[in-house]
Amino acid sequence: MELILQRELPHQQKAVDIISAVLEGVNITAPRQVYENPTISLSDPGLMSNIGELQKSIPVEYRSNMSIGNCLNLDIKMETGTGKTYVYTNTIYELHKRYGLNKFIIAVPSLAIKAGTAQFLKDEYAKRHFSDVCGYGTEIEVGVLEAPKSRKKGRSYFPSVVSDFVKGSCRNTKKIYVLLVNMQLLTVRVNGMLSRDDYDYGVEGFYRPFDAISATNPVIIIDEPHRFSREQKAFKVIADELKPQSIIRFGATFPETSIGRGKNKGTVKDYQNLIYDLNACESFNQNLIKGVAKEHFEPVSKREEKVKITSIASREAVNFQYKKRDKATKTFTLKKGDPLSIVNEAFAGITIQAISTSTVEFSNGIQKSTGEELDVGIYMSSYQEQMIRLALERHFETEKLNFCGRNFKIKTLALFFIDDISSYRPNEKYKAPYLLQTFERLLKERIESEICTLGEHEAEYKEYLKASLINISACHAGYFAQDNSDSDEDIAKEVDAILHSKKQLLSFKKTDGGYNTLRFLFSKWTLKEGWDNPNVFTIAKLRSSGSENSKLQEVGRGLRLPVDENGNRISNEQFQLNYIVDFTEADFAERLIDQINGELPQSSSISEERLDEVAKKLSLTPDELFGKLYDKHYIDRRMNIKPDKRDAFFAEYPDFATGLSSGKVEDRNVARSKPVKIRKAVYNEIRELWETINQRYLIFYDDDLDSDMTEVVLSLLEKPSVFTDVVMTSSRDIVKNDGSQMTIVSGTGVQGIISKPIPYNEFLKRIMCGTNISIEVLHEALCEYVKRNGDINSEHINENSVSMIIQQFQEWKHKNLQGRFRYAKSRTPIGSTALSYEDGSPREEIAQGRIGTKIIPGTPSDKYLYDAFAFDSPLEQKNMMSNIEEVIVYGKIPRSSIAIPTITGGTYSPDFMYVVRRSTGEKELNILVETKDVEDKTNLRGTEEANMECARVFFDMLSKDGYTVCFRDQLNNKQIAQIIKEVLVE
């Protein structure tokens, strides 16, 4: 399979646009040396002016008053799973396109993150995406800095990766040079690789790598900034040795710094010109990541057995106390290397690894201090077995839905974190890994029982499960830190599958055509930052230590939205991560919510910008809104929110409220969020409209389009920007002496043509993938082009031409396909729908995520289709709470339930449906509404506008077929009552 990257996702594109806007209008001078970046004028007042303007969109508490000094610091906050790597890669391309910057350094904190970043930057699908789909027509040349091998006698070679990075010419407009480095290599302790100056040769006159890199005037991107605090040595090296002109930090978490003194001393996030804040709360609320459903078992035994560390006698021995129902029964003294099973058999396989003056470290990685306790219950094999059963239960209910319950299939993965490697991997001391044996036994039982429940329409899934049953061991694999030094071939294959073969792990089929059943992964918290897989739907923390780690970091490995079997990111519905812990973390969901909401500034006042923004949404002036809030005693004259009125204020004006929406983090042990009920009486009123708009229609293009396509392609090929030379010009400065002083005179430069031709068949394939135009038509058009214009220079059969042709065709589609297509009803029966069964009877309920990611208390009007207020945007909330006299019934259309084919290649589904009574009272009218939270149509992207135009054609076709449906779009400055009245008048 090929992972398909999506262009211009709003939350990602906004970050790229904001970073680029910082330099808008700022003086940037051309490089003096061919190996330099252009120089940003850091004293230009436009920089701080731009930053100040951009910071109006983030909370006042996060705005900084930092001066720029000798380095432009910018911070981009993006929650785990929202695509930081994609965004900073896109930023690199955009800064090169707009401002000519082409020397970038990416600094990461670990080898795992470095491996993942390098894989993304070098992968062909990413290169094609940015070159062809995004239209940059530029290539990133990645140099990955590695630790030096042991130094040998003889010649001392300057690091080649650094040499290639430095020598890259700024005049090569088709190349961007990126140096990827992990923090350990930045410190001088690592053999002094970058700080030495005794190499046998240098680069561009520099013999010290740090000096050579610094001379390029680089822009540095820091990934995971919480690992690079300003006091940390790697950051100091970046600032003092590399001396970048700009540092852009991308992360979900940022380091903290101390402020104040004495009693007033506290800590705050160390933001340095934060200009984009996509925090965890927004990411959950905007449905950009999966929701989380936590679950745990109460202890199997109610004996309440614990083992307490009473004292550490020396670095050689530690004293334990065995307690039952909080009463001490026995004491033990153990030494380094002793098994903990001496205290209780539940701890089989765990030994004492190290003893310090105040802490004990066990072989499972857990570290405990004097006075701390270990719960025996969570280490009992019976408890662990129940956790595995629960994890498999959640996995298979999700996997079945992802395989059989959609129009596409999603490979479903589960991740198990364990703390005792020997329980999974055989070794000399423990020949029979009990966890592995238990897991394989339970997996086999679960698959056998699942197969028995499947019907004829689930035959393919049954075959997949049967393939799993044939080879249970092929269904799971593990990765642990010690694997990096293990020479076992089978273990190496497992590690490669988990770390480096993401696309294969997401595929249902292997290269030989057989089923790829690997989907259960085991690790000892090794798979943390730097590793991710979008299709992890279940995480189980077996034998959890109840650590105080960031709860967001723990669930982060499973938050990304999934991709289907063809590599498409699925973002049009709510997915959920099953998170299974032991009873010591029963409050996990509550603590996760506290952490998410705790990251938000707890505003006690309303800013002018926020007042303006909300007033605009409510179609009021700021003064009118202020008057309303003041008259209701919600605020005082200085716009401070009155503490005793906060709850009422946020309930009535949710646009001002911040915090995690309900249903995003769920505790299955407390009260599962209930599905939304479908009101049968209301459905019967709207049934005719619903069944009509669910009729299957096919899109047909005008017959002459096929015959015209060769001419269309030919017209695109003949545009002047498609087949052109890429010219580079050198600048030549001559130093002269006029008798009194030295002067520089500009001389005549040299022009050179560069290109990177690709094979003709690859050229055609790449255009076909981006346009869906057949290779035959493309070839025919190119042949005709040659007849009319002469041979094409072979150097022009390159990536730049591919990119230009794809861009031209996309523009042509939006401009020329409107009005040249029609819809025709398919003979396919309606079948079951999101609201009804196959026989047409209404369903009892629908998942909340299908109709809205947010929910508020209250009972909707009797006219409303559902029994709860579930919505996605404030505009939708207003619509469902509006009581309009002419409306008979209305309802939110479930997400992606109406699949109208469009000219953009996808499908389209409106948001609301209404049945209204005409003013005469005799006839009813059907209205469908598409809500858009933008001020006017100029803010709609081309694809959105094209989709809505297709919807208008579609509903006109329904009217011609005998069923009148009026389709309207609603922007956020228009009330739904106004739209309905306008339609009734028409």
PDB file of N, CA, C and O in Angstrom, residues 54 75 101 168 211 218 230 244 262 274 278 317 331 350 382 490 585 638 690 766 821 929 963:
ATOM      1  N   LEU A  54      -0.165  38.181  14.585  1.00  0.00           N
ATOM      2  CA  LEU A  54      -0.476  36.748  14.548  1.00  0.00           C
ATOM      3  C   LEU A  54      -0.851  36.221  15.929  1.00  0.00           C
ATOM      4  O   LEU A  54      -1.643  35.286  16.050  1.00  0.00           O
ATOM      5  N   ASP A  75       7.482  29.555  18.132  1.00  0.00           N
ATOM      6  CA  ASP A  75       6.974  28.300  18.690  1.00  0.00           C
ATOM      7  C   ASP A  75       5.647  27.922  18.043  1.00  0.00           C
ATOM      8  O   ASP A  75       4.754  28.769  17.883  1.00  0.00           O
ATOM      9  N   LEU A 101      14.990  30.415   1.332  1.00  0.00           N
ATOM     10  CA  LEU A 101      15.755  29.723   2.361  1.00  0.00           C
ATOM     11  C   LEU A 101      15.922  28.255   1.964  1.00  0.00           C
ATOM     12  O   LEU A 101      14.947  27.590   1.614  1.00  0.00           O
ATOM     13  N   GLY A 168      26.154  22.577  -0.414  1.00  0.00           N
ATOM     14  CA  GLY A 168      24.938  22.770  -1.197  1.00  0.00           C
ATOM     15  C   GLY A 168      24.758  24.228  -1.572  1.00  0.00           C
ATOM     16  O   GLY A 168      24.802  25.112  -0.716  1.00  0.00           O
ATOM     17  N   ASP A 211      31.731  25.410  12.962  1.00  0.00           N
ATOM     18  CA  ASP A 211      31.936  26.682  12.261  1.00  0.00           C
ATOM     19  C   ASP A 211      31.393  26.617  10.835  1.00  0.00           C
ATOM     20  O   ASP A 211      30.801  27.588  10.339  1.00  0.00           O
ATOM     21  N   PRO A 218      21.920  28.987   9.114  1.00  0.00           N
ATOM     22  CA  PRO A 218      20.800  28.036   8.996  1.00  0.00           C
ATOM     23  C   PRO A 218      19.536  28.464   9.732  1.00  0.00           C
ATOM     24  O   PRO A 218      19.566  29.337  10.605  1.00  0.00           O
ATOM     25  N   ARG A 230      16.172  25.460  27.674  1.00  0.00           N
ATOM     26  CA  ARG A 230      17.262  26.412  27.433  1.00  0.00           C
ATOM     27  C   ARG A 230      18.474  26.152  28.331  1.00  0.00           C
ATOM     28  O   ARG A 230      19.576  26.561  28.016  1.00  0.00           O
ATOM     29  N   PRO A 244      22.062  29.900  14.696  1.00  0.00           N
ATOM     30  CA  PRO A 244      21.062  30.026  13.614  1.00  0.00           C
ATOM     31  C   PRO A 244      20.453  31.420  13.594  1.00  0.00           C
ATOM     32  O   PRO A 244      20.431  32.118  14.605  1.00  0.00           O
ATOM     33  N   GLY A 262      10.674  33.703  46.059  1.00  0.00           N
ATOM     34  CA  GLY A 262      10.085  33.424  47.363  1.00  0.00           C
ATOM     35  C   GLY A 262       8.703  32.809  47.256  1.00  0.00           C
ATOM     36  O   GLY A 262       8.480  31.851  46.508  1.00  0.00           O
ATOM     37  N   LEU A 274       5.181  32.210  20.811  1.00  0.00           N
ATOM     38  CA  LEU A 274       4.191  31.212  20.383  1.00  0.00           C
ATOM     39  C   LEU A 274       3.225  31.885  19.412  1.00  0.00           C
ATOM     40  O   LEU A 274       2.607  32.895  19.737  1.00  0.00           O
ATOM     41  N   LEU A 278      -2.389  24.730  18.746  1.00  0.00           N
ATOM     42  CA  LEU A 278      -3.350  23.645  18.535  1.00  0.00           C
ATOM     43  C   LEU A 278      -3.151  22.665  19.700  1.00  0.00           C
ATOM     44  O   LEU A 278      -2.400  21.703  19.605  1.00  0.00           O
ATOM     45  N   ALA A 317      21.638  -3.979  49.948  1.00  0.00           N
ATOM     46  CA  ALA A 317      20.459  -4.684  50.469  1.00  0.00           C
ATOM     47  C   ALA A 317      19.314  -3.716  50.723  1.00  0.00           C
ATOM     48  O   ALA A 317      19.520  -2.535  51.021  1.00  0.00           O
ATOM     49  N   THR A 331       8.674  -9.655  57.039  1.00  0.00           N
ATOM     50  CA  THR A 331       9.700  -8.765  56.485  1.00  0.00           C
ATOM     51  C   THR A 331      10.747  -9.597  55.757  1.00  0.00           C
ATOM     52  O   THR A 331      10.984 -10.766  56.101  1.00  0.00           O
ATOM     53  N   ILE A 350      10.741 -11.134  38.115  1.00  0.00           N
ATOM     54  CA  ILE A 350      11.244  -9.790  38.394  1.00  0.00           C
ATOM     55  C   ILE A 350      12.349  -9.880  39.444  1.00  0.00           C
ATOM     56  O   ILE A 350      12.181 -10.502  40.490  1.00  0.00           O
ATOM     57  N   SER A 382      -3.499 -14.167  37.084  1.00  0.00           N
ATOM     58  CA  SER A 382      -4.938 -14.217  36.793  1.00  0.00           C
ATOM     59  C   SER A 382      -5.474 -12.828  36.451  1.00  0.00           C
ATOM     60  O   SER A 382      -6.324 -12.659  35.584  1.00  0.00           O
ATOM     61  N   ASP A 490      15.210 -13.668  13.695  1.00  0.00           N
ATOM     62  CA  ASP A 490      13.755 -13.536  13.835  1.00  0.00           C
ATOM     63  C   ASP A 490      13.393 -12.255  14.577  1.00  0.00           C
ATOM     64  O   ASP A 490      12.421 -11.567  14.229  1.00  0.00           O
ATOM     65  N   GLU A 585      -4.800   2.658  38.442  1.00  0.00           N
ATOM     66  CA  GLU A 585      -5.005   3.854  37.624  1.00  0.00           C
ATOM     67  C   GLU A 585      -6.484   4.012  37.286  1.00  0.00           C
ATOM     68  O   GLU A 585      -6.840   4.425  36.192  1.00  0.00           O
ATOM     69  N   ARG A 638     -14.702  46.359  33.470  1.00  0.00           N
ATOM     70  CA  ARG A 638     -13.375  46.060  32.899  1.00  0.00           C
ATOM     71  C   ARG A 638     -13.358  44.700  32.200  1.00  0.00           C
ATOM     72  O   ARG A 638     -12.318  44.154  31.911  1.00  0.00           O
ATOM     73  N   TRP A 690     -35.751  11.517   3.718  1.00  0.00           N
ATOM     74  CA  TRP A 690     -34.520  10.765   3.987  1.00  0.00           C
ATOM     75  C   TRP A 690     -34.295   9.674   2.935  1.00  0.00           C
ATOM     76  O   TRP A 690     -33.195   9.516   2.412  1.00  0.00           O
ATOM     77  N   ARG A 766       3.175   9.142 -13.118  1.00  0.00           N
ATOM     78  CA  ARG A 766       3.019  10.146 -12.069  1.00  0.00           C
ATOM     79  C   ARG A 766       1.907  11.132 -12.405  1.00  0.00           C
ATOM     80  O   ARG A 766       1.157  11.560 -11.522  1.00  0.00           O
ATOM     81  N   PHE A 821     -21.742  17.780 -16.589  1.00  0.00           N
ATOM     82  CA  PHE A 821     -22.018  16.462 -16.020  1.00  0.00           C
ATOM     83  C   PHE A 821     -23.487  16.404 -15.599  1.00  0.00           C
ATOM     84  O   PHE A 821     -24.175  17.417 -15.525  1.00  0.00           O
ATOM     85  N   VAL A 929     -29.501  21.947   4.137  1.00  0.00           N
ATOM     86  CA  VAL A 929     -28.612  23.072   4.429  1.00  0.00           C
ATOM     87  C   VAL A 929     -27.204  22.568   4.700  1.00  0.00           C
ATOM     88  O   VAL A 929     -27.000  21.581   5.400  1.00  0.00           O
ATOM     89  N   TYR A 963     -39.222  14.969  -7.142  1.00  0.00           N
ATOM     90  CA  TYR A 963     -39.211  15.217  -5.702  1.00  0.00           C
ATOM     91  C   TYR A 963     -38.427  16.502  -5.448  1.00  0.00           C
ATOM     92  O   TYR A 963     -37.228  16.560  -5.630  1.00  0.00           O
TER      93      TYR A 963
END
